[in-house]
Coordinates of N, CA and C in Angstrom, one line a residue:
T201 N 0.8 -1.2 0.0 CA 0.0 0.0 0.0 C 0.9 1.2 0.0
V202 N 0.3 2.3 -0.6 CA 1.1 3.6 -0.6 C 0.6 4.5 0.5
N203 N 1.6 5.0 1.2 CA 1.3 5.9 2.3 C 1.3 7.3 1.7
P204 N 0.2 8.0 1.6 CA 0.2 9.3 0.9 C 1.2 10.3 1.6
V205 N 1.2 10.3 2.9 CA 2.1 11.3 3.6 C 3.5 11.1 3.3
E206 N 4.0 9.8 3.3 CA 5.4 9.6 2.9 C 5.6 9.9 1.4
E207 N 4.7 9.6 0.6 CA 4.8 9.9 -0.8 C 4.9 11.4 -1.1
W208 N 4.1 12.2 -0.4 CA 4.1 13.7 -0.5 C 5.5 14.2 0.0
R209 N 6.0 13.7 1.1 CA 7.3 14.1 1.6 C 8.4 13.8 0.6
Q210 N 8.3 12.7 -0.1 CA 9.3 12.4 -1.1 C 9.2 13.3 -2.2
I211 N 8.0 13.7 -2.7 CA 7.8 14.6 -3.7 C 8.4 16.0 -3.3
F212 N 8.1 16.4 -2.1 CA 8.6 17.7 -1.6 C 10.2 17.7 -1.7
N213 N 10.8 16.6 -1.2 CA 12.3 16.5 -1.2 C 12.8 16.5 -2.6
D214 N 12.1 15.9 -3.5 CA 12.6 15.8 -4.9 C 12.5 17.2 -5.6
A215 N 11.4 17.9 -5.3 CA 11.2 19.3 -5.8 C 12.3 20.2 -5.3
W216 N 12.6 20.1 -4.0 CA 13.7 20.9 -3.4 C 15.0 20.6 -4.0
R217 N 15.3 19.3 -4.2 CA 16.6 18.9 -4.7 C 16.7 19.3 -6.2
L218 N 15.7 19.2 -7.0 CA 15.8 19.7 -8.4 C 16.1 21.1 -8.5
E219 N 15.5 22.0 -7.7 CA 15.9 23.4 -7.7 C 17.3 23.6 -7.3
R220 N 17.7 22.8 -6.3 CA 19.1 23.0 -5.8 C 20.1 22.6 -6.9
D221 N 19.9 21.5 -7.6 CA 20.8 21.0 -8.6 C 20.8 21.7 -9.9
Y222 N 19.6 22.2 -10.3 CA 19.5 22.7 -11.7 C 19.1 24.2 -11.8
F223 N 19.0 24.9 -10.7 CA 18.8 26.3 -10.7 C 20.0 27.0 -11.4
Y224 N 19.8 27.9 -12.3 CA 20.8 28.5 -13.1 C 21.9 29.2 -12.3
D225 N 21.6 29.7 -11.1 CA 22.6 30.4 -10.3 C 23.0 29.4 -9.2
P226 N 24.2 28.9 -9.1 CA 24.6 28.0 -8.1 C 24.5 28.6 -6.7
N227 N 24.6 29.9 -6.6 CA 24.4 30.6 -5.3 C 23.0 30.8 -4.9
M228 N 22.1 30.4 -5.7 CA 20.6 30.5 -5.4 C 20.2 31.9 -5.1
H229 N 20.9 32.9 -5.8 CA 20.6 34.3 -5.6 C 20.7 34.7 -4.2
G230 N 21.6 34.1 -3.4 CA 21.8 34.5 -2.0 C 20.7 33.9 -1.1
V231 N 19.8 33.1 -1.6 CA 18.8 32.5 -0.7 C 19.3 31.3 0.0
D232 N 19.2 31.2 1.3 CA 19.6 30.0 2.0 C 18.6 28.9 1.8
W233 N 19.0 28.0 0.8 CA 18.0 27.0 0.3 C 17.8 25.9 1.3
K234 N 18.8 25.6 2.1 CA 18.6 24.6 3.2 C 17.6 25.1 4.3
K235 N 17.8 26.4 4.6 CA 16.9 27.0 5.5 C 15.5 27.1 5.0
M236 N 15.3 27.3 3.7 CA 14.0 27.3 3.1 C 13.3 25.9 3.2
K237 N 14.1 24.9 3.1 CA 13.6 23.5 3.2 C 13.1 23.3 4.6
K238 N 13.8 23.7 5.6 CA 13.4 23.4 7.0 C 12.2 24.2 7.3
R239 N 12.1 25.5 6.7 CA 10.9 26.3 7.0 C 9.6 25.7 6.5
Y240 N 9.7 25.2 5.2 CA 8.4 24.7 4.6 C 8.2 23.3 4.9
E241 N 9.3 22.5 5.3 CA 9.1 21.1 5.7 C 8.2 21.0 6.9
A242 N 8.2 22.1 7.8 CA 7.4 22.0 9.0 C 5.9 22.0 8.7
F243 N 5.5 22.3 7.5 CA 4.1 22.3 7.2 C 3.6 20.9 6.7
L244 N 4.6 20.0 6.4 CA 4.2 18.7 5.8 C 3.2 17.9 6.6
P245 N 3.4 17.8 8.0 CA 2.5 17.0 8.8 C 1.1 17.5 8.8
Y246 N 0.8 18.7 8.3 CA -0.5 19.3 8.4 C -1.2 19.2 7.0
M247 N -0.6 18.5 6.1 CA -1.2 18.5 4.7 C -2.4 17.5 4.8
A248 N -3.5 17.9 4.0 CA -4.6 17.0 4.0 C -4.9 16.5 2.6
S249 N -4.2 17.1 1.6 CA -4.4 16.7 0.2 C -3.2 17.0 -0.7
R250 N -3.2 16.5 -1.9 CA -2.1 16.8 -2.8 C -2.0 18.3 -3.2
S251 N -3.2 18.9 -3.2 CA -3.2 20.4 -3.5 C -2.5 21.2 -2.4
D252 N -2.6 20.7 -1.2 CA -1.8 21.4 -0.1 C -0.3 21.3 -0.4
L253 N 0.1 20.1 -0.8 CA 1.5 19.9 -1.2 C 2.0 20.8 -2.3
N254 N 1.1 20.9 -3.3 CA 1.5 21.8 -4.5 C 1.6 23.2 -4.0
Y255 N 0.7 23.7 -3.1 CA 0.8 25.0 -2.6 C 2.1 25.3 -1.8
I256 N 2.5 24.3 -1.0 CA 3.7 24.5 -0.2 C 4.9 24.5 -1.1
I257 N 5.0 23.7 -2.1 CA 6.1 23.7 -3.1 C 6.1 25.0 -3.9
G258 N 5.0 25.5 -4.3 CA 4.9 26.7 -5.0 C 5.4 27.9 -4.2
E259 N 5.0 27.9 -2.9 CA 5.5 29.0 -2.0 C 7.0 28.9 -1.8
M260 N 7.5 27.7 -1.7 CA 9.0 27.6 -1.5 C 9.7 28.1 -2.7
I261 N 9.3 27.7 -3.9 CA 10.0 28.2 -5.1 C 9.8 29.7 -5.3
A262 N 8.7 30.2 -4.8 CA 8.4 31.7 -4.9 C 9.4 32.5 -4.1
E263 N 10.1 31.9 -3.1 CA 11.1 32.6 -2.4 C 12.3 33.0 -3.4
L264 N 12.6 32.1 -4.3 CA 13.6 32.4 -5.3 C 13.1 33.4 -6.3
N265 N 11.8 33.3 -6.7 CA 11.3 34.3 -7.7 C 11.3 35.7 -7.1
D266 N 10.9 35.8 -5.8 CA 10.9 37.1 -5.2 C 12.3 37.8 -5.2
R267 N 13.3 36.9 -4.9 CA 14.7 37.4 -4.9 C 15.1 37.8 -6.3
I268 N 14.7 37.1 -7.3 CA 15.0 37.4 -8.7 C 14.3 38.7 -9.1
E269 N 13.1 38.9 -8.7 CA 12.4 40.1 -9.1 C 13.1 41.4 -8.5
K270 N 13.6 41.2 -7.3 CA 14.3 42.4 -6.7 C 15.6 42.7 -7.4
L271 N 16.3 41.6 -7.8 CA 17.6 41.8 -8.5 C 17.5 42.3 -9.9
T272 N 16.3 42.1 -10.5 CA 16.2 42.5 -11.9 C 15.4 43.7 -12.1
V273 N 15.0 44.4 -11.0 CA 14.3 45.7 -11.2 C 15.0 46.7 -12.0
P274 N 16.4 46.9 -11.9 CA 17.1 47.8 -12.8 C 17.0 47.5 -14.3
Y275 N 16.7 46.3 -14.6 CA 16.7 45.8 -16.0 C 15.3 45.5 -16.5
A276 N 14.3 46.1 -15.9 CA 12.9 45.8 -16.2 C 12.7 46.2 -17.7
S277 N 13.1 47.3 -18.2 CA 12.9 47.7 -19.5 C 13.6 46.8 -20.5
L278 N 14.8 46.4 -20.2 CA 15.5 45.5 -21.1 C 14.8 44.1 -21.1
I279 N 14.4 43.6 -20.0 CA 13.7 42.4 -20.0 C 12.4 42.4 -20.8
E280 N 11.7 43.6 -20.8 CA 10.5 43.8 -21.6 C 10.9 43.7 -23.1
K281 N 12.0 44.3 -23.5 CA 12.4 44.2 -24.9 C 12.7 42.8 -25.3
L282 N 13.4 42.1 -24.5 CA 13.8 40.7 -24.8 C 12.6 39.8 -24.9
C283 N 11.6 40.1 -24.1 CA 10.3 39.3 -24.1 C 9.5 39.5 -25.4
E284 N 9.9 40.5 -26.2 CA 9.3 40.6 -27.5 C 9.7 39.6 -28.5
I285 N 10.8 38.9 -28.3 CA 11.3 37.9 -29.1 C 10.5 36.6 -29.0
P286 N 10.0 36.0 -30.0 CA 9.1 34.8 -29.9 C 9.9 33.7 -29.1
G287 N 9.3 33.1 -28.1 CA 9.9 32.0 -27.4 C 10.6 32.5 -26.1
V288 N 10.8 33.8 -25.9 CA 11.5 34.3 -24.8 C 10.5 34.7 -23.7
S289 N 10.5 34.1 -22.6 CA 9.6 34.5 -21.5 C 10.4 35.4 -20.5
Q290 N 9.7 35.9 -19.5 CA 10.4 36.7 -18.5 C 11.5 36.0 -17.8
R291 N 11.3 34.7 -17.5 CA 12.3 33.9 -16.8 C 13.5 33.7 -17.7
I292 N 13.3 33.4 -19.0 CA 14.4 33.2 -19.9 C 15.2 34.5 -20.1
A293 N 14.5 35.6 -20.2 CA 15.1 36.9 -20.3 C 16.0 37.2 -19.1
Q294 N 15.5 36.9 -17.9 CA 16.3 37.1 -16.7 C 17.6 36.2 -16.7
V295 N 17.4 35.0 -17.2 CA 18.6 34.1 -17.2 C 19.6 34.6 -18.2
I296 N 19.2 35.1 -19.4 CA 20.1 35.6 -20.4 C 20.9 36.8 -19.8
I297 N 20.2 37.7 -19.2 CA 20.9 38.9 -18.6 C 21.9 38.4 -17.5
A298 N 21.4 37.5 -16.7 CA 22.3 37.0 -15.6 C 23.5 36.3 -16.1
E299 N 23.5 35.7 -17.2 CA 24.6 34.9 -17.7 C 25.5 35.7 -18.6
I300 N 25.0 36.6 -19.4 CA 25.9 37.3 -20.3 C 26.1 38.7 -19.9
G301 N 25.3 39.2 -18.9 CA 25.5 40.6 -18.5 C 24.9 41.6 -19.5
V302 N 25.1 42.9 -19.2 CA 24.5 43.9 -20.1 C 25.6 44.7 -20.8
D303 N 26.9 44.4 -20.6 CA 28.0 45.1 -21.2 C 28.4 44.3 -22.4
M304 N 28.0 44.7 -23.6 CA 28.3 43.9 -24.8 C 29.6 44.4 -25.5
E305 N 30.3 45.4 -24.9 CA 31.5 45.8 -25.5 C 32.6 44.8 -25.5
Q306 N 32.4 43.8 -24.6 CA 33.4 42.7 -24.5 C 33.3 41.7 -25.7
F307 N 32.2 41.8 -26.4 CA 31.9 41.0 -27.6 C 31.9 41.9 -28.8
P308 N 32.9 41.8 -29.7 CA 32.9 42.7 -30.9 C 31.7 42.5 -31.8
T309 N 31.2 41.3 -31.9 CA 30.0 41.0 -32.7 C 29.2 40.0 -32.0
A310 N 28.0 39.8 -32.5 CA 27.0 38.8 -32.0 C 27.6 37.4 -32.2
E311 N 28.4 37.2 -33.3 CA 29.0 35.9 -33.5 C 30.0 35.5 -32.4
H312 N 30.7 36.6 -31.9 CA 31.7 36.3 -30.8 C 30.9 35.9 -29.6
L313 N 29.8 36.5 -29.3 CA 29.0 36.1 -28.1 C 28.5 34.7 -28.3
A314 N 28.0 34.3 -29.5 CA 27.6 32.9 -29.7 C 28.7 31.9 -29.5
S315 N 29.9 32.3 -30.0 CA 31.0 31.4 -29.8 C 31.4 31.3 -28.3
W316 N 31.3 32.4 -27.6 CA 31.6 32.3 -26.2 C 30.6 31.4 -25.4
A317 N 29.4 31.5 -25.8 CA 28.3 30.8 -25.2 C 28.2 29.3 -25.7
S318 N 29.1 29.0 -26.7 CA 29.2 27.6 -27.2 C 27.8 27.1 -27.8
V319 N 27.1 28.0 -28.5 CA 25.9 27.6 -29.2 C 26.1 27.7 -30.7
C320 N 27.3 28.0 -31.2 CA 27.5 28.0 -32.6 C 28.1 26.6 -33.0
P321 N 27.9 26.2 -34.3 CA 28.4 24.9 -34.7 C 29.9 24.8 -34.5
G322 N 30.3 23.6 -34.1 CA 31.8 23.3 -34.0 C 32.5 23.3 -35.3
N323 N 33.8 23.5 -35.3 CA 34.6 23.5 -36.5 C 35.7 22.6 -36.4
R324 N 35.5 21.3 -36.6 CA 36.5 20.3 -36.5 C 36.8 19.7 -37.8
E325 N 38.1 19.9 -38.2 CA 38.6 19.4 -39.5 C 39.9 18.8 -39.3
S326 N 40.1 17.7 -40.0 CA 41.4 17.0 -40.0 C 41.7 16.3 -41.3
G327 N 42.9 16.6 -41.8 CA 43.2 16.0 -43.1 C 42.3 16.5 -44.3
G328 N 41.8 17.7 -44.2 CA 40.9 18.2 -45.2 C 39.5 17.6 -45.1
K329 N 39.2 16.8 -44.1 CA 37.9 16.3 -43.9 C 37.2 16.9 -42.7
R330 N 36.0 17.4 -43.0 CA 35.2 18.0 -41.9 C 34.6 16.9 -41.1
K331 N 34.7 17.1 -39.7 CA 34.2 16.1 -38.8 C 33.0 16.7 -38.1
S332 N 32.7 16.1 -36.9 CA 31.5 16.5 -36.2 C 31.4 18.0 -36.0
G333 N 30.2 18.6 -36.2 CA 30.1 20.0 -36.0 C 29.3 20.3 -34.7
R334 N 29.2 19.3 -33.8 CA 28.4 19.6 -32.6 C 29.1 20.7 -31.7
T335 N 28.2 21.3 -30.9 CA 28.7 22.4 -30.1 C 29.5 22.0 -28.9
R336 N 30.3 22.9 -28.3 CA 31.0 22.6 -27.1 C 30.0 22.6 -25.9
Q337 N 30.5 22.2 -24.7 CA 29.6 22.2 -23.6 C 29.2 23.5 -23.1
G338 N 30.2 24.4 -23.0 CA 29.9 25.8 -22.7 C 29.1 26.1 -21.4
N339 N 28.3 27.1 -21.3 CA 27.5 27.5 -20.2 C 26.2 26.7 -20.2
V340 N 26.1 25.8 -19.2 CA 25.0 24.8 -19.2 C 23.7 25.6 -19.0
W341 N 23.7 26.6 -18.1 CA 22.4 27.2 -17.8 C 21.9 28.1 -18.9
L342 N 22.9 28.8 -19.6 CA 22.5 29.6 -20.7 C 22.0 28.8 -21.9
K343 N 22.8 27.7 -22.2 CA 22.4 26.8 -23.3 C 21.0 26.2 -23.1
S344 N 20.7 25.8 -21.8 CA 19.5 25.1 -21.6 C 18.3 26.0 -21.8
V345 N 18.4 27.3 -21.4 CA 17.3 28.2 -21.6 C 17.2 28.6 -23.1
L346 N 18.3 28.7 -23.8 CA 18.2 29.0 -25.2 C 17.5 27.9 -26.0
V347 N 17.8 26.7 -25.6 CA 17.2 25.5 -26.3 C 15.7 25.5 -25.9
E348 N 15.4 25.9 -24.7 CA 13.9 26.0 -24.3 C 13.2 27.1 -25.1
A349 N 13.9 28.2 -25.3 CA 13.3 29.3 -26.0 C 13.2 28.9 -27.5
G350 N 14.1 28.1 -28.0 CA 14.0 27.6 -29.4 C 12.8 26.7 -29.6
W351 N 12.5 25.8 -28.6 CA 11.3 25.0 -28.7 C 10.1 25.8 -28.7
C352 N 10.1 26.8 -27.7 CA 8.9 27.6 -27.6 C 8.6 28.4 -28.9
A353 N 9.7 29.0 -29.5 CA 9.6 29.8 -30.7 C 9.0 28.9 -31.8
S354 N 9.4 27.6 -31.8 CA 8.9 26.8 -32.9 C 7.4 26.6 -32.9
R355 N 6.7 26.9 -31.8 CA 5.3 26.8 -31.7 C 4.6 28.2 -32.0
S356 N 5.3 29.2 -32.2 CA 4.7 30.5 -32.5 C 4.2 30.5 -33.9
K357 N 3.2 31.3 -34.2 CA 2.5 31.4 -35.4 C 3.0 32.5 -36.3
G358 N 3.4 32.2 -37.6 CA 3.7 33.2 -38.6 C 5.0 33.9 -38.3
T359 N 6.0 33.3 -37.6 CA 7.2 34.0 -37.2 C 8.4 33.5 -38.0
F360 N 9.4 34.3 -38.1 CA 10.6 33.9 -38.8 C 11.3 32.7 -38.0
L361 N 11.3 32.8 -36.7 CA 12.0 31.8 -35.9 C 11.3 30.4 -36.0
A362 N 9.9 30.4 -36.1 CA 9.2 29.2 -36.3 C 9.5 28.6 -37.7
A363 N 9.6 29.5 -38.7 CA 10.0 29.0 -40.1 C 11.4 28.5 -40.1
R364 N 12.3 29.1 -39.4 CA 13.7 28.7 -39.3 C 13.7 27.3 -38.7
F365 N 13.0 27.1 -37.6 CA 12.9 25.8 -37.0 C 12.5 24.7 -37.9
R366 N 11.4 25.0 -38.6 CA 10.8 24.0 -39.6 C 11.8 23.7 -40.7
N367 N 12.5 24.7 -41.2 CA 13.4 24.6 -42.3 C 14.6 23.7 -41.9
I368 N 15.1 23.8 -40.6 CA 16.3 23.1 -40.2 C 15.9 21.7 -39.7
S369 N 14.7 21.6 -39.1 CA 14.3 20.3 -38.5 C 14.0 19.3 -39.6
R370 N 13.6 19.7 -40.8 CA 13.4 18.8 -41.9 C 14.7 18.1 -42.3
R371 N 15.8 18.7 -42.1 CA 17.1 18.1 -42.5 C 17.9 17.6 -41.4
R372 N 17.8 18.3 -40.2 CA 18.7 17.9 -39.1 C 18.0 17.4 -37.8
G373 N 16.7 17.5 -37.8 CA 16.0 17.0 -36.6 C 15.6 18.1 -35.7
G374 N 14.7 17.8 -34.8 CA 14.2 18.9 -33.9 C 15.2 19.4 -32.9
K375 N 16.0 18.5 -32.3 CA 17.0 18.9 -31.3 C 18.0 19.9 -31.9
R376 N 18.5 19.6 -33.0 CA 19.5 20.5 -33.6 C 18.8 21.8 -34.1
A377 N 17.6 21.7 -34.5 CA 16.8 22.9 -34.9 C 16.6 23.8 -33.7
S378 N 16.2 23.2 -32.6 CA 16.0 24.1 -31.4 C 17.3 24.7 -30.9
M379 N 18.4 24.1 -31.1 CA 19.7 24.7 -30.7 C 20.0 25.8 -31.7
A380 N 19.7 25.6 -33.0 CA 20.0 26.6 -34.0 C 19.1 27.9 -33.8
V381 N 17.9 27.7 -33.5 CA 17.0 28.8 -33.2 C 17.4 29.5 -31.9
G382 N 17.9 28.7 -30.9 CA 18.4 29.4 -29.7 C 19.6 30.2 -30.0
H383 N 20.4 29.7 -30.9 CA 21.6 30.5 -31.4 C 21.2 31.8 -32.0
T384 N 20.1 31.8 -32.8 CA 19.6 33.0 -33.4 C 19.0 34.0 -32.4
I385 N 18.3 33.4 -31.4 CA 17.7 34.2 -30.3 C 18.8 35.0 -29.6
L386 N 19.9 34.3 -29.3 CA 21.0 34.9 -28.5 C 21.6 36.1 -29.4
K387 N 21.8 35.9 -30.7 CA 22.3 37.0 -31.5 C 21.3 38.2 -31.5
I388 N 20.0 37.9 -31.6 CA 19.1 39.0 -31.5 C 19.2 39.7 -30.2
A389 N 19.3 38.9 -29.1 CA 19.4 39.5 -27.8 C 20.6 40.4 -27.7
C390 N 21.7 40.0 -28.3 CA 22.9 40.8 -28.3 C 22.7 42.2 -28.9
F391 N 22.0 42.3 -30.0 CA 21.7 43.5 -30.7 C 20.8 44.4 -29.8
L392 N 19.8 43.8 -29.2 CA 18.8 44.5 -28.4 C 19.5 45.1 -27.1
I393 N 20.5 44.3 -26.6 CA 21.2 44.8 -25.4 C 22.2 45.9 -25.7
K394 N 22.8 45.8 -26.9 CA 23.8 46.8 -27.3 C 23.2 48.2 -27.5
D395 N 22.1 48.2 -28.1 CA 21.5 49.5 -28.5 C 20.1 49.7 -27.8
E396 N 20.0 50.7 -26.9 CA 18.8 50.9 -26.2 C 17.6 51.2 -27.1
Q397 N 17.9 51.8 -28.2 CA 16.8 52.3 -29.1 C 16.3 51.2 -30.0
T398 N 17.1 50.1 -30.1 CA 16.7 49.0 -31.0 C 15.6 48.2 -30.4
R399 N 14.5 47.9 -31.2 CA 13.4 47.0 -30.8 C 13.3 45.8 -31.8
F400 N 12.8 44.8 -31.3 CA 12.7 43.6 -32.1 C 11.6 43.8 -33.1
R401 N 11.8 43.5 -34.4 CA 10.9 43.6 -35.5 C 10.7 42.3 -36.2
E402 N 9.5 41.8 -36.2 CA 9.2 40.5 -36.8 C 9.2 40.6 -38.3
I403 N 10.0 39.8 -39.0 CA 10.1 39.8 -40.5 C 9.2 38.8 -41.1
G404 N 8.6 37.9 -40.3 CA 7.6 37.0 -40.9 C 8.1 35.7 -41.4
A405 N 7.2 34.7 -41.5 CA 7.6 33.4 -41.9 C 7.9 33.3 -43.4
E406 N 7.6 34.4 -44.2 CA 7.8 34.3 -45.6 C 9.3 34.7 -45.9
F407 N 10.1 34.9 -44.9 CA 11.5 35.3 -45.2 C 12.2 34.3 -46.0
Y408 N 12.1 33.0 -45.7 CA 12.8 32.0 -46.4 C 12.3 31.9 -47.8
E409 N 11.0 32.0 -48.0 CA 10.5 31.9 -49.4 C 11.0 33.0 -50.3
T410 N 11.0 34.2 -49.7 CA 11.4 35.4 -50.4 C 12.9 35.4 -50.8
N411 N 13.7 34.9 -49.8 CA 15.2 35.0 -50.0 C 15.8 33.8 -50.5
A412 N 15.0 32.7 -50.7 CA 15.6 31.5 -51.2 C 14.9 30.9 -52.4
K413 N 14.3 31.8 -53.2 CA 13.6 31.3 -54.4 C 14.5 30.6 -55.4
D414 N 15.7 31.1 -55.6 CA 16.6 30.4 -56.5 C 17.0 29.0 -56.0
R415 N 17.3 28.9 -54.7 CA 17.6 27.6 -54.2 C 16.5 26.6 -54.2
L416 N 15.3 27.1 -54.0 CA 14.1 26.3 -54.1 C 13.9 25.8 -55.5
A417 N 14.1 26.7 -56.4 CA 13.9 26.4 -57.8 C 14.9 25.3 -58.2
R418 N 16.1 25.4 -57.8 CA 17.1 24.4 -58.1 C 16.8 23.0 -57.5
Q419 N 16.2 23.0 -56.3 CA 15.8 21.8 -55.6 C 14.7 21.1 -56.4
L420 N 13.7 21.9 -56.8 CA 12.6 21.4 -57.5 C 13.0 20.8 -58.9
L421 N 13.9 21.5 -59.6 CA 14.4 21.0 -60.9 C 15.1 19.7 -60.7
K422 N 15.9 19.6 -59.6 CA 16.7 18.4 -59.3 C 15.7 17.2 -59.1
R423 N 14.6 17.5 -58.4 CA 13.7 16.4 -58.1 C 12.9 16.0 -59.3
L424 N 12.6 17.0 -60.2 CA 11.9 16.6 -61.5 C 12.9 15.8 -62.4
G425 N 14.2 16.2 -62.3 CA 15.2 15.5 -63.1 C 15.3 14.0 -62.7
K426 N 15.2 13.7 -61.4 CA 15.2 12.4 -60.9 C 14.0 11.6 -61.3
L427 N 12.9 12.3 -61.6 CA 11.7 11.7 -62.0 C 11.6 11.5 -63.6
G428 N 12.7 11.9 -64.3 CA 12.8 11.7 -65.7 C 12.3 12.8 -66.5
Y429 N 12.1 14.0 -65.9 CA 11.6 15.2 -66.7 C 12.8 16.1 -67.0
S430 N 12.7 16.8 -68.1 CA 13.6 17.8 -68.5 C 12.9 19.1 -68.6
V431 N 13.2 20.0 -67.7 CA 12.4 21.3 -67.5 C 13.3 22.5 -67.6
S432 N 12.8 23.5 -68.3 CA 13.5 24.8 -68.2 C 12.6 25.8 -67.6
I433 N 13.1 26.7 -66.9 CA 12.2 27.7 -66.2 C 12.6 29.1 -66.7
Q434 N 11.6 30.0 -66.6 CA 11.8 31.4 -67.0 C 11.0 32.2 -66.0
A435 N 11.7 33.3 -65.6 CA 11.0 34.2 -64.6 C 9.7 34.8 -65.3
A436 N 8.7 34.8 -64.5 CA 7.4 35.3 -65.0 C 7.4 36.8 -65.0
E437 N 6.8 37.4 -66.0 CA 6.7 38.9 -66.0 C 5.5 39.3 -65.2
I438 N 5.7 40.2 -64.3 CA 4.7 40.6 -63.4 C 4.1 41.9 -64.0
V439 N 2.8 41.9 -64.3 CA 2.1 43.0 -64.9 C 1.1 43.5 -63.9
S440 N 1.1 44.8 -63.6 CA 0.1 45.4 -62.7 C -1.0 46.1 -63.5
Y441 N -2.2 45.9 -63.2 CA -3.3 46.5 -63.8 C -4.0 47.5 -62.8
F442 N -4.2 48.7 -63.3 CA -4.8 49.7 -62.4 C -6.1 50.1 -63.1
G443 N -7.2 49.9 -62.4 CA -8.5 50.3 -63.0 C -8.9 51.7 -62.4
G444 N -9.7 52.4 -63.1 CA -10.2 53.7 -62.7 C -11.3 54.2 -63.6
C445 N -11.8 55.3 -63.2 CA -12.8 56.0 -64.0 C -12.3 57.3 -64.6
E446 N -12.6 57.5 -65.8 CA -12.1 58.6 -66.5 C -13.2 59.7 -66.4

């Protein structure tokens, strides 16, 4: 038989341990996490249902959130700007600022920042042969939230980042696509942090179709050739008609 009280205590301990081991700031933002466990553990004997346990765990984790809110007050406007990027939530924006800072002068370009964060493709070559292009380990907390943002952006409607995810996932799979989109999000964040006047502007899901027509045409011709067809293409002449009354 299952003892609900013992099971709830185990769930409480697991929730506390997960925050301790995987919270992006090893110092827990100055919060004494062991003390928080003792404080909220005292309420466990008085639980009457699972909803009571959920409430206790939520209040314990809220101790971290309150501390985060106080520390990020000076960067409220910047966090608001970053949240305009599809897939970036307030928590993800806070982690990005905490990990890379707000002084972008140390990174000459957004590509330098991506290289420092280890989210750009690896460049391994030996004997003229290109080997694995997987990324380095880098900053675990920054990479994890960027991948999370990449997955979230893939669910957005009519956005460039969602189109980029679909374009890459067809060839490389969802995991690599989420990392690539996270890479793009970090570069966008770099430009937004560098210039206070810059705001995020959505260019739409049609970006790939508009800028890759020639590549798409070559791909389609190649597929038709494999099917045994010989096709020549010619750019269509666009004629505009304007009606009116004389």
